[in-house]
mmCIF file of C-alpha atoms in Angstrom:
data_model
loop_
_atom_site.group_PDB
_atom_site.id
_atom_site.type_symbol
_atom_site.label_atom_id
_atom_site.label_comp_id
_atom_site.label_asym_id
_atom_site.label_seq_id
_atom_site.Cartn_x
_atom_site.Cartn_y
_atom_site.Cartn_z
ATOM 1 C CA UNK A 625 25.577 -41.959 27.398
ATOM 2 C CA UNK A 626 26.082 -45.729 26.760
ATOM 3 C CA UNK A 627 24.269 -46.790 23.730
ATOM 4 C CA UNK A 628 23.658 -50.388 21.999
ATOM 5 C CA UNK A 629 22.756 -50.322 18.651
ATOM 6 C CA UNK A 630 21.178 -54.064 16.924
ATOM 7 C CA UNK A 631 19.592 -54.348 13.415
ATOM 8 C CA UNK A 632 18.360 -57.498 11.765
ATOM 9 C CA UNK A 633 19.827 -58.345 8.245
ATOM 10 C CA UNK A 634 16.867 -56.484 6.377
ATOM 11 C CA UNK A 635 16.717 -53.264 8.910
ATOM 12 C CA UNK A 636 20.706 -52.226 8.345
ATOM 13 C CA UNK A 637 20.055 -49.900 5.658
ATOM 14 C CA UNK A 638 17.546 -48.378 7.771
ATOM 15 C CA UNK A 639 19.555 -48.557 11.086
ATOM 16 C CA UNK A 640 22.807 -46.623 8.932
ATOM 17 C CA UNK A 641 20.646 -44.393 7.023
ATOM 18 C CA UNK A 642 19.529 -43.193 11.403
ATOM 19 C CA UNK A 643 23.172 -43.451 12.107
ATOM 20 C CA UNK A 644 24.173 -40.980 9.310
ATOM 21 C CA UNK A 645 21.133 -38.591 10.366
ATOM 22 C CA UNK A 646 22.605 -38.867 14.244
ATOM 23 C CA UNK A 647 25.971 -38.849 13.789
ATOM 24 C CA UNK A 648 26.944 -36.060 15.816
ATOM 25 C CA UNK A 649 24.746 -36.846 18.955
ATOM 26 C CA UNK A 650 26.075 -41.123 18.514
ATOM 27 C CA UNK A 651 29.761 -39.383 17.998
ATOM 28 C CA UNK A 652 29.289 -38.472 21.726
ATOM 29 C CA UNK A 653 27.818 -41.450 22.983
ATOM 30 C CA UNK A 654 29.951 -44.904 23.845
ATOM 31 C CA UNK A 655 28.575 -47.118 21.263
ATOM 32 C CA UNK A 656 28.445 -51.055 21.420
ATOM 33 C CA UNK A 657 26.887 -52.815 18.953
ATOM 34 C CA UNK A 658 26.379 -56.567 17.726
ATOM 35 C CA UNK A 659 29.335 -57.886 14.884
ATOM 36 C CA UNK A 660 27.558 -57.468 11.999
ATOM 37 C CA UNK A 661 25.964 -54.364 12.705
ATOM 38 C CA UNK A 662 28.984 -52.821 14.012
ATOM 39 C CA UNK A 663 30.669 -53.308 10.699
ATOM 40 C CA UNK A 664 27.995 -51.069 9.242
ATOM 41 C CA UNK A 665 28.405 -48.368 11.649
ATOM 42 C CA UNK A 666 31.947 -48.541 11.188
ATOM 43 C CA UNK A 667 31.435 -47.953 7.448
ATOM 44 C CA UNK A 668 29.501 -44.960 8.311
ATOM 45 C CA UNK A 669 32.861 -43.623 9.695
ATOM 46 C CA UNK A 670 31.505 -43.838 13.628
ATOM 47 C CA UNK A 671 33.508 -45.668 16.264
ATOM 48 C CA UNK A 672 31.905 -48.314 17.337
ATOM 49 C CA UNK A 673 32.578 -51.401 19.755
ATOM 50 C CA UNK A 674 31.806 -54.611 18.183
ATOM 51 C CA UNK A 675 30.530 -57.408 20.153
ATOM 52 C CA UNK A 676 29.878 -60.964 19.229
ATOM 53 C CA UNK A 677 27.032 -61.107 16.077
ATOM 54 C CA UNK A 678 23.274 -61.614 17.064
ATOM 55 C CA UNK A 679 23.314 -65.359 16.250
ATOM 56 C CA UNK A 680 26.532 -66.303 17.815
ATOM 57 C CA UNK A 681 25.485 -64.284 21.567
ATOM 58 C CA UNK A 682 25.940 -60.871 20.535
ATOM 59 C CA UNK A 683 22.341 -60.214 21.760
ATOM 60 C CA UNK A 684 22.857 -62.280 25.115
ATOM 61 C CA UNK A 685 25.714 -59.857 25.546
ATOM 62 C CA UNK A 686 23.638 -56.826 25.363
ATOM 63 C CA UNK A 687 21.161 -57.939 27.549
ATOM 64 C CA UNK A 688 23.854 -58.724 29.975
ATOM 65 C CA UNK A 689 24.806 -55.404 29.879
ATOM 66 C CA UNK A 690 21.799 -54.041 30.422
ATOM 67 C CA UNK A 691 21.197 -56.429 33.403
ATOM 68 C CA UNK A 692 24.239 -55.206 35.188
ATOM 69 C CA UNK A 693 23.814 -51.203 34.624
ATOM 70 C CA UNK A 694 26.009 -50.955 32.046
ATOM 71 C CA UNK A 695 24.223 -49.200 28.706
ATOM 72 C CA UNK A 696 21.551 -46.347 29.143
ATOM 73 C CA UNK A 697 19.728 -47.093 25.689
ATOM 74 C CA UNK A 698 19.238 -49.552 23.383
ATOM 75 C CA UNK A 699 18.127 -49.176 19.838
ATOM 76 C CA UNK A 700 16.965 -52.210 18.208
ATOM 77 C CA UNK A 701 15.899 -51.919 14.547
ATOM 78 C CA UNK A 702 14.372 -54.885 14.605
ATOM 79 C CA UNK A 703 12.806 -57.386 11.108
ATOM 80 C CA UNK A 704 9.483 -58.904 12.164
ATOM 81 C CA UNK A 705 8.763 -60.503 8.713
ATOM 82 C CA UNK A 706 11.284 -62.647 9.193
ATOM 83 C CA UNK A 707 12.518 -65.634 11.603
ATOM 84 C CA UNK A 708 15.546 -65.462 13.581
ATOM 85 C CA UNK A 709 17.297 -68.279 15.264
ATOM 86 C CA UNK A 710 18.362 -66.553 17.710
ATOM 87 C CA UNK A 711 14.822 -64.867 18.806
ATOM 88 C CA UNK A 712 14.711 -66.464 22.418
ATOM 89 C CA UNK A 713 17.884 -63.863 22.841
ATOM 90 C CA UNK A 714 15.819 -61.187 21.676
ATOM 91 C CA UNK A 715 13.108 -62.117 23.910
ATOM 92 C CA UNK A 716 15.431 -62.398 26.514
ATOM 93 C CA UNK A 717 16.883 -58.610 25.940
ATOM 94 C CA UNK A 718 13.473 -56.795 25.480
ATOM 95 C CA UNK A 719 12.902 -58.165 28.889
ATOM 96 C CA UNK A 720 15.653 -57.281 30.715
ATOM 97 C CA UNK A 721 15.006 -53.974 28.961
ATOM 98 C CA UNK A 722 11.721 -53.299 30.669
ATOM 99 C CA UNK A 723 12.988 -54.812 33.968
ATOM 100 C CA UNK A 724 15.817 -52.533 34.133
ATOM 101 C CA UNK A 725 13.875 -49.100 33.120
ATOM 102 C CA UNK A 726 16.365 -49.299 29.849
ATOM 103 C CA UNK A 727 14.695 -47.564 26.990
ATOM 104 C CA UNK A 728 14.443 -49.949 23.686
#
């Protein structure tokens, strides 16, 4: 199983506190997640492959894989209080999400 894992600034406590409650199923699992959140993960003592942060394309990238076939899930702990600069990405992602039959 090929899993992404994204959490906005005020959901990482929340996304490690699911990490540390999953960690043997997501020790199984290839994980990718965005910069930032990858850190966190990697603090939880999972391996983890770090892609660009959310701001800087990390989302785009994500999406992209999901486009070409390349991540089965996608869990996306997401802040909807708060704005994002990069939100068009996000857009973009849930998208490609539901085109692709990838579970968000």
């Amino acid at each position: 199983m090929r899993i992404a894992l994204i959490a906005h600034d005020g959901k990482k406590p929340e996304m490690v506190r699911f990490v540390l409650q999953n960690k043997d199923q997501l020790q199984q699992a290839s994980l990718f997640a965005t910069g930032t959140t990858g850190s966190h993960i990697e603090q939880a003592g999972i391996h983890v492959i770090r892609l660009l942060s959310g701001p800087q394309g990390g989302d785009a990238q994500i999406a992209a894989m999901v486009a070409t076939g390349e991540l089965d899930l996608v869990f996306f702990f997401r802040d909807p209080l708060e704005k994002h600069p990069h939100e068009p990405d996000v857009q973009m992602l849930m998208r490609l999400c539901d085109v692709h039959n990838v579970p968000l």
